[in-house]
Coordinates of C-alpha atoms and ligand atoms in Angstrom, one line a residue:
X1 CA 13.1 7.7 2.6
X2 CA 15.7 5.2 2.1
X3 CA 16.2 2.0 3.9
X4 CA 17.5 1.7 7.6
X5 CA 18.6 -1.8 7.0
X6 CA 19.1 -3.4 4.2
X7 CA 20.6 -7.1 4.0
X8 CA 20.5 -9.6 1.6
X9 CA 22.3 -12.8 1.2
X10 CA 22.9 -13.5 4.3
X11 CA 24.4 -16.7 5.7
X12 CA 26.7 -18.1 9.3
X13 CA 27.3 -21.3 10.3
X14 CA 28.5 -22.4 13.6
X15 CA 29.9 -26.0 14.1
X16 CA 27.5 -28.5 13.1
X17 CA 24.5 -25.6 12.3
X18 CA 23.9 -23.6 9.7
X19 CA 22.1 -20.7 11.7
X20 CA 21.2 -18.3 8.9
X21 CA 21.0 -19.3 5.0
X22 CA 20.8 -16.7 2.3
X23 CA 18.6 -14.6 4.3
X24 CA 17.4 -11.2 3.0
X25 CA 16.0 -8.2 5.5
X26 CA 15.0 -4.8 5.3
X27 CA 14.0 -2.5 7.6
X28 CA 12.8 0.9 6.9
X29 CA 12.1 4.1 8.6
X30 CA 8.7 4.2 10.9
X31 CA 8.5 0.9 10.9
X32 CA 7.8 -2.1 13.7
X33 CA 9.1 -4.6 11.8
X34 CA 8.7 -8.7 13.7
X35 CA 11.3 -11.5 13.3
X36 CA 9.5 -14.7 14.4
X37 CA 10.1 -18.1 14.3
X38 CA 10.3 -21.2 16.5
X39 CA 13.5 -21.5 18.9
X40 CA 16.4 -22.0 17.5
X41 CA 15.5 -20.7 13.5
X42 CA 17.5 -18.2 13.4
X43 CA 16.4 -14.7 15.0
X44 CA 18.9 -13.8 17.3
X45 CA 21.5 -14.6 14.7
X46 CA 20.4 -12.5 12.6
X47 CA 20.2 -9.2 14.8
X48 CA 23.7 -9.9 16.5
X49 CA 25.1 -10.3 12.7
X50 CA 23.4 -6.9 11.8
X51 CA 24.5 -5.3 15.2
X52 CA 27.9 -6.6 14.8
X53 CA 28.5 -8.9 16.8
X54 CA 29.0 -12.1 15.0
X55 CA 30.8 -11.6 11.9
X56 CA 28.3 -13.1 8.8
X57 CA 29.9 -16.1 6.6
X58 CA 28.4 -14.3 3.3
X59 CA 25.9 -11.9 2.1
X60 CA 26.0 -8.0 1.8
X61 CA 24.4 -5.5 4.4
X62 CA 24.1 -1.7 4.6
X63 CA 23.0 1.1 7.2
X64 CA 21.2 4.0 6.4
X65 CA 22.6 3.6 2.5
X66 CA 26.1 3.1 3.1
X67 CA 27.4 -0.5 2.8
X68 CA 28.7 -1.9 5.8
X69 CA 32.0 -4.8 5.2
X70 CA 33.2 -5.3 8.5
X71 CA 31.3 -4.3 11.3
X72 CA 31.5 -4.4 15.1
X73 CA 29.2 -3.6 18.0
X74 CA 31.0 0.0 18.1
X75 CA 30.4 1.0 14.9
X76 CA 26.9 -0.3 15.1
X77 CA 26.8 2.1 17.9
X78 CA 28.4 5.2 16.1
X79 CA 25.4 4.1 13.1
X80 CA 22.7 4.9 15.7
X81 CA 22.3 1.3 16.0
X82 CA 21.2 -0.6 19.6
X83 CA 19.9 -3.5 21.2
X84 CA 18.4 -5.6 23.8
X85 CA 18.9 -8.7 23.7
X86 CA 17.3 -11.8 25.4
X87 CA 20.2 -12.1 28.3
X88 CA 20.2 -8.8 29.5
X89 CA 23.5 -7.7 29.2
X90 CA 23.9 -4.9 32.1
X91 CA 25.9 -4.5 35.2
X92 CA 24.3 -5.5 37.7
X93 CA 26.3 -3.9 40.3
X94 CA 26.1 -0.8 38.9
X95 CA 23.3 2.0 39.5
X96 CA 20.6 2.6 36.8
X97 CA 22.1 5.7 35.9
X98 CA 25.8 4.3 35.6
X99 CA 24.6 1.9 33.2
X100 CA 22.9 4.5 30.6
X101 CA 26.0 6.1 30.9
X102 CA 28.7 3.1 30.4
X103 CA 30.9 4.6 28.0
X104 CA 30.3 8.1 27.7
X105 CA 30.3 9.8 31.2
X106 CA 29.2 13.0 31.6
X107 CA 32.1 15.4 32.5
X108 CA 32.0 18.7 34.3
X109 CA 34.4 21.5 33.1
X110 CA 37.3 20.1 35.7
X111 CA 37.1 16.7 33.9
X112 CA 35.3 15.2 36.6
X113 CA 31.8 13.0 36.2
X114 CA 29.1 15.8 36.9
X115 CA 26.8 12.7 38.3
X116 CA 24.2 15.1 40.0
X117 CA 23.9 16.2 36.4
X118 CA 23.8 12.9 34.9
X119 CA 21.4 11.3 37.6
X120 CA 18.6 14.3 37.0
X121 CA 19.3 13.7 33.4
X122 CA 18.0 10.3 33.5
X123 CA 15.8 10.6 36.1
X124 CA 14.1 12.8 33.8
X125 CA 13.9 10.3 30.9
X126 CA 13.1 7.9 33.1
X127 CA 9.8 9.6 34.6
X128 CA 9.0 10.7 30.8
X129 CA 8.5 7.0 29.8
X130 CA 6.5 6.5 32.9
X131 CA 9.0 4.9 34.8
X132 CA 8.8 7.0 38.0
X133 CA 9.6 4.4 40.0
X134 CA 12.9 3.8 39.0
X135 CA 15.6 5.1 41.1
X136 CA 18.5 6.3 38.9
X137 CA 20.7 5.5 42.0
X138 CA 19.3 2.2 43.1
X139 CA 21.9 -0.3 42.0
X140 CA 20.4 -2.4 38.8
X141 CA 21.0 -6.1 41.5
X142 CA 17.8 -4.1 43.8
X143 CA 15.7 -4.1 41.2
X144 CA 13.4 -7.1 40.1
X145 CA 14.3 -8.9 36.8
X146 CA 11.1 -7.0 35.0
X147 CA 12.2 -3.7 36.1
X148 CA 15.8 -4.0 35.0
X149 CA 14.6 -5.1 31.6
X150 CA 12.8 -1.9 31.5
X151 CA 16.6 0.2 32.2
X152 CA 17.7 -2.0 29.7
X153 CA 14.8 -1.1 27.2
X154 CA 14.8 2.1 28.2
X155 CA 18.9 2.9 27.5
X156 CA 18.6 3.0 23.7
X157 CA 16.0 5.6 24.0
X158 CA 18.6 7.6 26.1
X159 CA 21.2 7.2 23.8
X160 CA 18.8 8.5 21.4
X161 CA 19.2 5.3 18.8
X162 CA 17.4 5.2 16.0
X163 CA 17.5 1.9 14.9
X164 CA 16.3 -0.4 17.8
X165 CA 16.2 -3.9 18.2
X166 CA 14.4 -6.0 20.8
X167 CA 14.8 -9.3 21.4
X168 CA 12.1 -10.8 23.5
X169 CA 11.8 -8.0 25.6
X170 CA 8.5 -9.0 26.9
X171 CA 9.2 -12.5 28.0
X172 CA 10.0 -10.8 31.9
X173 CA 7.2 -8.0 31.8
X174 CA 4.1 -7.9 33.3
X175 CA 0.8 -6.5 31.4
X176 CA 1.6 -2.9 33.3
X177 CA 5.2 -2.9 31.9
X178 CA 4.4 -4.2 28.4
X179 CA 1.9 -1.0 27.9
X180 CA 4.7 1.0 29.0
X181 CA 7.2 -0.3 26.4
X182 CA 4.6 -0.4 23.4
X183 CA 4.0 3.1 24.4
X184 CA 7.6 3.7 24.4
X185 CA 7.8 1.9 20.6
X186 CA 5.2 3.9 19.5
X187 CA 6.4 7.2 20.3
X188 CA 10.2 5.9 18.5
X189 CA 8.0 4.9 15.4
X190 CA 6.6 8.4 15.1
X191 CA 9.9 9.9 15.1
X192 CA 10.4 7.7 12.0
X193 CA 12.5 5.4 14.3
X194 CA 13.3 1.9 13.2
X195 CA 12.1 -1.0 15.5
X196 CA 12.8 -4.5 14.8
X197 CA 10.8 -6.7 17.6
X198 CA 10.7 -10.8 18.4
X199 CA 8.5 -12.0 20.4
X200 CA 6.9 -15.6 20.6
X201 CA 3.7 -14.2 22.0
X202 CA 1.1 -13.7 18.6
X203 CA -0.8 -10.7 20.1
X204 CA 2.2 -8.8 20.5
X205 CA 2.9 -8.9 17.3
X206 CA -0.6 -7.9 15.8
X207 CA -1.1 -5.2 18.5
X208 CA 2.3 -3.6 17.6
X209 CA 4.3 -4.7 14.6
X210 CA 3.6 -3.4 11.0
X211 CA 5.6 -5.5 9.3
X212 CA 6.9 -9.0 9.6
X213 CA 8.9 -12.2 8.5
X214 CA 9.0 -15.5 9.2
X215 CA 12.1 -17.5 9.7
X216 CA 12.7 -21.3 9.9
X217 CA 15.7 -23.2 9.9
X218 CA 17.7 -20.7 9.5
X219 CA 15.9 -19.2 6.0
X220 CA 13.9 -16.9 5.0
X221 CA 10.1 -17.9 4.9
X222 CA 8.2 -14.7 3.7
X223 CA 7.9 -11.1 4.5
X224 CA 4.4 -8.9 4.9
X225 CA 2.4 -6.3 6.2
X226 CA 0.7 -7.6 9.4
X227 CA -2.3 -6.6 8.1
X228 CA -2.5 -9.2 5.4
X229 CA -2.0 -11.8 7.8
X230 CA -3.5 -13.7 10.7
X231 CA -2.1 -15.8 14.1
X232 CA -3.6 -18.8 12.8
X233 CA -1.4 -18.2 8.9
X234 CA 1.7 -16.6 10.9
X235 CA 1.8 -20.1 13.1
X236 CA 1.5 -22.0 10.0
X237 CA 4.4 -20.8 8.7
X238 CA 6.6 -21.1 11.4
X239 CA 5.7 -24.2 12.5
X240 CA 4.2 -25.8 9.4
X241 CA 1.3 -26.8 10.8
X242 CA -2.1 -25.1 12.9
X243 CA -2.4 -24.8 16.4
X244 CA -5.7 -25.1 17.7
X245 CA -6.5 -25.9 21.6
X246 CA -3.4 -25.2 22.4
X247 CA -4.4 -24.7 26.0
X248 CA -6.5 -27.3 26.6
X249 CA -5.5 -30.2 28.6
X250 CA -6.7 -33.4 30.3
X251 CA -7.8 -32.8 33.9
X252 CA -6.3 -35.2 35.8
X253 CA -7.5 -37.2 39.2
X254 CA -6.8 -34.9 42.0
X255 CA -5.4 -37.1 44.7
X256 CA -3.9 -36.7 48.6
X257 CA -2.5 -33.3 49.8
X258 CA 1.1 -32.9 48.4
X259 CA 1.8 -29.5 50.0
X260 CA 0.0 -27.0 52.2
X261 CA 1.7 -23.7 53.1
X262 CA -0.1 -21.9 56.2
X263 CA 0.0 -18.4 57.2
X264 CA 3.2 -18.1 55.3
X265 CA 5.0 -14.7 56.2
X266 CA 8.2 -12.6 55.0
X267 CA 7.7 -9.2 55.7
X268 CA 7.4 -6.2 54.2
X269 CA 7.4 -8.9 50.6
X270 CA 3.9 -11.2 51.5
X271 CA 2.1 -11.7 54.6
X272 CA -0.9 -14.8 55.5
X273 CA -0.4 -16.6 52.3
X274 CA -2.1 -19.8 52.7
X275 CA -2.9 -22.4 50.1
X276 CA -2.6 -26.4 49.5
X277 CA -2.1 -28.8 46.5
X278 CA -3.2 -31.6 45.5
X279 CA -1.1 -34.6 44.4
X280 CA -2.1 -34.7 39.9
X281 CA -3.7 -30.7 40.3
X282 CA -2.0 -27.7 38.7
X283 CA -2.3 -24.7 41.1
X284 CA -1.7 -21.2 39.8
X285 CA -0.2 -18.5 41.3
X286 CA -1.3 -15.0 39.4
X287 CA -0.7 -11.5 40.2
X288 CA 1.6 -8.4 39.1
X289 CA 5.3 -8.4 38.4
X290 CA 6.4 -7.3 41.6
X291 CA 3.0 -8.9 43.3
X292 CA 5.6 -11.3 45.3
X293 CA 4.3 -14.2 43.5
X294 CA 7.9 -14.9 43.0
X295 CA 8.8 -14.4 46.6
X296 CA 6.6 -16.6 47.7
X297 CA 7.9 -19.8 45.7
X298 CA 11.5 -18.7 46.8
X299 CA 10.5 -19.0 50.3
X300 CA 8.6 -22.2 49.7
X301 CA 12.0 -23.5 48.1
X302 CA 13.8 -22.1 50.9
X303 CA 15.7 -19.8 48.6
X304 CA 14.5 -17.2 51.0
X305 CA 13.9 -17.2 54.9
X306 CA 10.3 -16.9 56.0
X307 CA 9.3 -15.1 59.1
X308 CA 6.2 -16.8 60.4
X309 CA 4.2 -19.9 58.6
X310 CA 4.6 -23.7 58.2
X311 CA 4.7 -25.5 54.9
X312 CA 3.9 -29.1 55.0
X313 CA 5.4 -31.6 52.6
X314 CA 2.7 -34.8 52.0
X315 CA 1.6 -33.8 55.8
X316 CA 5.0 -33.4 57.0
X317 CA 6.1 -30.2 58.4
X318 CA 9.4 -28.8 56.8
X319 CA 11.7 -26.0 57.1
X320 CA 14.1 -25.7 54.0
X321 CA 17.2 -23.4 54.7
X322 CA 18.3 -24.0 50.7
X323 CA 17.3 -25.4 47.8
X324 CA 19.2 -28.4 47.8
X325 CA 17.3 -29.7 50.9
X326 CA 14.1 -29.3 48.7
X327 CA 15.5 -30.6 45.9
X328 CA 16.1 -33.7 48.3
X329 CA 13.1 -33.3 49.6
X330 CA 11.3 -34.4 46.1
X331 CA 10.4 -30.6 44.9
X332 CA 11.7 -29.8 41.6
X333 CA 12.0 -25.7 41.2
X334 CA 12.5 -24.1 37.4
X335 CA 13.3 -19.8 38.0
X336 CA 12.0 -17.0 36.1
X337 CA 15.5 -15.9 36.1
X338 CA 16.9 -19.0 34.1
X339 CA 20.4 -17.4 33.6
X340 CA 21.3 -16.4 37.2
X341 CA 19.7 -19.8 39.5
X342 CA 19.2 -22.8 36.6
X343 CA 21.6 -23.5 34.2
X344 CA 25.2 -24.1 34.0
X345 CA 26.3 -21.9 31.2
X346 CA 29.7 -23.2 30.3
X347 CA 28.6 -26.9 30.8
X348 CA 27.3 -29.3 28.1
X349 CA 23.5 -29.8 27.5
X350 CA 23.9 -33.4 28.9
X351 CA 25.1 -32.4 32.1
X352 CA 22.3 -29.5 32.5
X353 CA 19.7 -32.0 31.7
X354 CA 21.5 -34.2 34.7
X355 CA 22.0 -31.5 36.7
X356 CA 19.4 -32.6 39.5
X357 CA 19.5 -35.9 39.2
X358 CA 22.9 -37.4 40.0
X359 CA 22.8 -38.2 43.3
X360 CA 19.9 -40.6 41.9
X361 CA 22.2 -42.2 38.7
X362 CA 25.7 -41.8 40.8
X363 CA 25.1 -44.9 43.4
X364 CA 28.3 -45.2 45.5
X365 CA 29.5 -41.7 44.4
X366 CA 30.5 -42.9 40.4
X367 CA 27.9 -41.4 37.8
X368 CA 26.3 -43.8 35.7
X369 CA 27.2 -42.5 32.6
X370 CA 24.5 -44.9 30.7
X371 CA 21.5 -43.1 32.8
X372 CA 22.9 -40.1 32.2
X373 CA 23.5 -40.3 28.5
X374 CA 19.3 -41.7 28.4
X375 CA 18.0 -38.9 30.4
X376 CA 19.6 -36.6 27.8
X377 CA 18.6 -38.4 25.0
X378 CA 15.4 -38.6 26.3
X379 CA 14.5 -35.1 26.8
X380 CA 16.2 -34.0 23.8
X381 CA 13.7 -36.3 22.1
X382 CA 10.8 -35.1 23.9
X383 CA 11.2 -31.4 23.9
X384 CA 12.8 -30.9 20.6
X385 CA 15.8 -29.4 21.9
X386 CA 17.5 -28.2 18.8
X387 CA 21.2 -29.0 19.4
X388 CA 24.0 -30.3 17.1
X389 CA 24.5 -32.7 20.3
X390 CA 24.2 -33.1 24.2
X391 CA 28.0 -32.5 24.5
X392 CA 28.2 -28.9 23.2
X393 CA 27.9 -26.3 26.3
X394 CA 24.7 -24.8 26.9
X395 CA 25.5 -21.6 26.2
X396 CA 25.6 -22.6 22.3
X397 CA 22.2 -23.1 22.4
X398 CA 19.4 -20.5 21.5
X399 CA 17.7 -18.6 24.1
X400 CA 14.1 -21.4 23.8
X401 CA 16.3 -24.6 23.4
X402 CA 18.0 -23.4 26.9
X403 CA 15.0 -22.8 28.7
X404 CA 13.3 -26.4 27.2
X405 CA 17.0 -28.1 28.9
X406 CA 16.2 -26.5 31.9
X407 CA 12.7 -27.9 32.1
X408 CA 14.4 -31.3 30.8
X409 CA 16.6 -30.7 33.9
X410 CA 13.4 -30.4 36.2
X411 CA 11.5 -33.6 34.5
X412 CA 14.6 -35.6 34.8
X413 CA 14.3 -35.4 38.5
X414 CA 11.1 -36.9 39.0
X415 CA 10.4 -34.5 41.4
X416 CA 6.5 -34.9 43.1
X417 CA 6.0 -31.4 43.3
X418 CA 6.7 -29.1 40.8
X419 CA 7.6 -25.4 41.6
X420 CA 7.6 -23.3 37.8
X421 CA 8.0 -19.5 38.2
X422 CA 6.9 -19.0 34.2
X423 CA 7.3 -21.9 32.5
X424 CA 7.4 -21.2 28.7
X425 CA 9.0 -17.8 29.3
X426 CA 10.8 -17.8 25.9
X427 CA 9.8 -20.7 24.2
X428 CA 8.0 -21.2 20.5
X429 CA 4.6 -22.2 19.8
X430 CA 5.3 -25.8 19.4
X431 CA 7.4 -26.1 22.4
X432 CA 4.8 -24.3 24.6
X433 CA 2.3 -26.9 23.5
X434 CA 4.9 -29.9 23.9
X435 CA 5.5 -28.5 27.8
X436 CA 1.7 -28.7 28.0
X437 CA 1.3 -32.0 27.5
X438 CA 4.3 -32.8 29.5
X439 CA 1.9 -31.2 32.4
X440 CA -0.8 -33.4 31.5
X441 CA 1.4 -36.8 32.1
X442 CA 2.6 -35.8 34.4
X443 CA -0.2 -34.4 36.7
X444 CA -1.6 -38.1 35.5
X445 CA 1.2 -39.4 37.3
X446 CA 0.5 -37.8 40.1
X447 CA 3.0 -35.3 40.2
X448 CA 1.9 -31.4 41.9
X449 CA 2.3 -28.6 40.0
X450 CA 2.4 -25.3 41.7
X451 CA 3.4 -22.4 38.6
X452 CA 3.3 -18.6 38.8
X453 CA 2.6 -17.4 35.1
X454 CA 1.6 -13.5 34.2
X455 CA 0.2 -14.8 31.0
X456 CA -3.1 -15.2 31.5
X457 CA -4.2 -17.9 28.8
X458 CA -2.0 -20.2 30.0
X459 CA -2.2 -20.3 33.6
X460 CA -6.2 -19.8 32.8
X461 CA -5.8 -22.8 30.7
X462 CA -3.6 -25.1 33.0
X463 CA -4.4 -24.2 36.0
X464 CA -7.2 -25.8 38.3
X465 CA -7.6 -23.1 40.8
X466 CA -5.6 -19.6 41.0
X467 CA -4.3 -17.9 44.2
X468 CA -4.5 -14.5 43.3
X469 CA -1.8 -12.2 45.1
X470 CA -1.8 -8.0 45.5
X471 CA 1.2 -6.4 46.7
X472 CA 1.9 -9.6 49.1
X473 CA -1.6 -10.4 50.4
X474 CA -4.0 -13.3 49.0
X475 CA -6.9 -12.0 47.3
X476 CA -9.1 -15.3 46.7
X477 CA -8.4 -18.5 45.3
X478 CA -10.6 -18.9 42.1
X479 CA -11.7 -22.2 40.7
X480 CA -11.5 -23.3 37.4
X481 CA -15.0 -23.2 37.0
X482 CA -15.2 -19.5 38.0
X483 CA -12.0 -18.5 36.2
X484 CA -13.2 -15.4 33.9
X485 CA -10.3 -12.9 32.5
X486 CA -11.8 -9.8 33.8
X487 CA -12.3 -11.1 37.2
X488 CA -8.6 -12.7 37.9
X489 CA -7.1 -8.7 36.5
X490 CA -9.5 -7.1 39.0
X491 CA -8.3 -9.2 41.6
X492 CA -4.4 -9.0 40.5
X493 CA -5.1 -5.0 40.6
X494 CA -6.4 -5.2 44.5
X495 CA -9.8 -4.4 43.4
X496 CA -13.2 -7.4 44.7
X497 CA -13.9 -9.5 41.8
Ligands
LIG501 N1 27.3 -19.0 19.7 C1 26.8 -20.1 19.1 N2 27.5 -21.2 19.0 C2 27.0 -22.3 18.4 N3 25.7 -22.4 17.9 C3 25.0 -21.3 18.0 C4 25.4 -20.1 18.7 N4 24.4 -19.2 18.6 C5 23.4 -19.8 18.1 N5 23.7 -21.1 17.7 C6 22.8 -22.0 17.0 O1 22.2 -21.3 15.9 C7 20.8 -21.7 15.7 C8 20.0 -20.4 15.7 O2 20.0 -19.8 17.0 P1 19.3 -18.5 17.4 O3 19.8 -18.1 18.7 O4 19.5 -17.5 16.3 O5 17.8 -18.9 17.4 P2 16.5 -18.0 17.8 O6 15.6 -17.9 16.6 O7 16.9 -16.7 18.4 O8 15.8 -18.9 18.8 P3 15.0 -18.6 20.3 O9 13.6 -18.3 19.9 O10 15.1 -19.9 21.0 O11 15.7 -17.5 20.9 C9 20.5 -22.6 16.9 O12 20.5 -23.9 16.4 C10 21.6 -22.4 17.9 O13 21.9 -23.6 18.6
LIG502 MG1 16.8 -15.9 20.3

């Protein structure tokens, strides 16, 4: 059958980067085929160019056989064409079902919106993809961030695309949702659906993809069957060289208590959460999406109110009412939900990286523009952040190089306890490892690090001891002499170790 996709040539610049250079692409029919590459090479570029929604500088592309000159987003749509991309792109004030609908409402035969019709309708879908617990009605803002990213995966299907691109989809899932969306891919490859998947994770990639190819720096590396490659070659050639150990860090000198929460309580979300930290330890906080891991650091950060419990700062008790007062309190706090409570969209990269720190470099209320200008530089430097430079807004910046700014932000702050709700959500290979050994100094330095991660060889390999929570309650803290896979899912699922 003839190709779904097929691009060649293709090149866009945007001031001071050349994104994409004479890259080629072809997707075909019942195929999974993986973009990859480290942040910033090129990925999402590519996809928006083919969806139509950046306009390419050269190169040729056509759909289904028919050549394609200039495209948009609608008449991607009308070609069968849809995506999700890595900023979920819904309303978030609309209900579940509103949003599969956005744009073509169902009518009754008055002309009115039959939405009795239209809410079975997706309800149905929605239970066939084995999302029953998604309430066509609930508005998208009451669901979690894991759950609306499945509505958004789950709209294409409904729309009954059958080219399908997902960028990152996983990078908000838990290891329940992710089944359900492979499951979902899948079934759309059997229908001789086309499927073109990023992801930074390497066993997503060989557990789902057929195909896949490589970009960096904005070319074209090479193109193959997964099955005639490896992780260990497919890291290679992203990143030019191996990564072994990639988890492994120094353990550092576990010092005084740097923060105890007791009893902690916000009911119906967690209940009795009790746990301390040491000054230079790493303390992990694993469980479920929707496990309230991410409750509970928004309570400790006084994002949330807490009904009963104390938390105690260096021995101290303290009550935060917001954020800032942590913030001033010496607790630095990086979201899972990077878009909506970290970053600064329309302001530059400098001033993101800043973001925490000026009441430090702005002594009698005037910012000292040399400190700020370093602490850019610096963390630029250190994280790779792949910007043309630290004045261009944030928002010009791929979806990895954001989140490494916000983590820049965090660092910057010399904060003595850390609060990281997923902290390499989204970023490459290299970057993970970089962040890594970020940890390590600074857990040398003395610095607590309290992170919730559902990826289990990472917060297996960083972590010193795990707090495993079920549906709100503790389940055991595990050493890290104890850790064993099987044990810590067991746990996460409510069932004795
Ligand atoms: N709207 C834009 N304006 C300016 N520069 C941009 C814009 N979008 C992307 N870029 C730049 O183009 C390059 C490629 O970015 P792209 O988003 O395609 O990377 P990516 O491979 O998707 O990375 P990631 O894994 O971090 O999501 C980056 O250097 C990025 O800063
Ligand atoms: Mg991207």
């Amino acid at each position: 059958m003839a190709e779904l996709i097929a691009a060649s040539g293709i090149s866009k610049a945007f001031p001071g980067v050349r994104a994409l250079d004479q890259v080629d692409f072809i997707l075909k029919p019942g195929e999974v085929h993986a973009l990859v590459g480290e942040n910033g090479a090129g990925k999402s570029t590519l996809i928006k160019i083919l969806m139509g929604v950046y306009r390419r500088d050269t190169g040729s592309l056509s759909v289904k056989g028919r050549e394609v000159h200039e495209f948009s987003p609608e008449a991607a749509q009308d070609c069968g064409m849809a995506a999700v991309y890595q900023d979920i792109s819904l309303a978030r004030s609309l209900t579940v079902g509103e949003n599969f609908y956005l744009g073509h409402m169902p009518k009754t035969a008055f002309g009115t919106i039959d939405w009795s019709q239209a809410y079975e309708k997706c309800g149905a879908l929605l239970a066939e993809l084995g999302l029953h617990d998604i309430d066509p009605r609930a508005p998208l803002s009451s669901l979690s961030v894991a759950k609306q990213e499945m509505v958004a995966i789950a709209k294409p299907v409904f729309e009954n695309a059958d080219i399908l691109v997902f960028d990152e989809p996983t990078a908000l899932l838990a290891n329940e949702e992710t089944e359900i969306l492979f499951s979902i891919i899948r079934k759309l490859r059997n229908e001789g659906k086309g499927i073109i998947y990023i992801s930074h994770r390497m066993e997503e990639i060989f557990t789902i993809c057929d195909s896949v190819t490589v970009l960096k720096d904005g070319r074209h590396v090479r193109t193959m069957p997964v099955s005639e490659t490896n992780p260990d070659d497919l890291v290679r050639l992203m990143v030019g060289r191996s990564m072994e150990d990639m988890y492994t860090i120094k353990r550092a000198q576990h010092g005084e208590l740097a923060l105890e929460v007791d009893g902690l309580s916000r009911e119906p979300r967690f209940r009795d959460i009790s746990f301390d930290v040491h000054h230079g330890e790493i303390f992990g906080l694993f469980g479920l999406v929707g496990s309230g891991r991410t409750e509970i650091m928004r309570a400790i950060f006084g994002a949330d109110p807490i009904d009963r419990g104390e938390i105690r700062l260096e021995g101290r008790s303290v009550r935060f009412s917001h954020p800032s007062q942590a913030i001033a309190a010496g607790i630095g706090f990086m979201s899972e939900d990077r878009k909506n409570q970290s970053i600064a969209l329309p302001l530059s990269v400098r001033t993101n990286i800043n973001l925490a720190n000026y009441s430090s470099i702005s002594p009698f209320g005037i910012v000292n523009r040399t400190a700020e200008r370093d602490a850019s530089r610096i963390y630029i430097d250190r994280l790779a952040i792949k910007t043309p430079s630290d004045t261009v807004a944030i928002r010009n910046l791929s979806g990895g190089n954001q989140q490494k700014a916000v983590l820049g932000k965090n660092l910057a702050s010399n904060s003595r306890i850390l609060v990281c709700d997923e902290p390499t959500i989204g970023v490459d290979v290299g970057a993970k490892s970089e962040i890594y050994k970020i940890f390590e100094r600074l857990t040398e330095d003395g610095v607590a690090i309290l992170m919730v991660s559902s990826y289990l060889p990472e917060i297996m390999g960083l972590a010193d001891r795990i707090l495993v929570i079920y549906e709100g309650r503790a389940m055991g803290i595990v050493s890290r002499s104890e850790f064993d896979e099987e044990k810590l899912v067991r746990l996460a699922s409510g069932l004795n170790a």
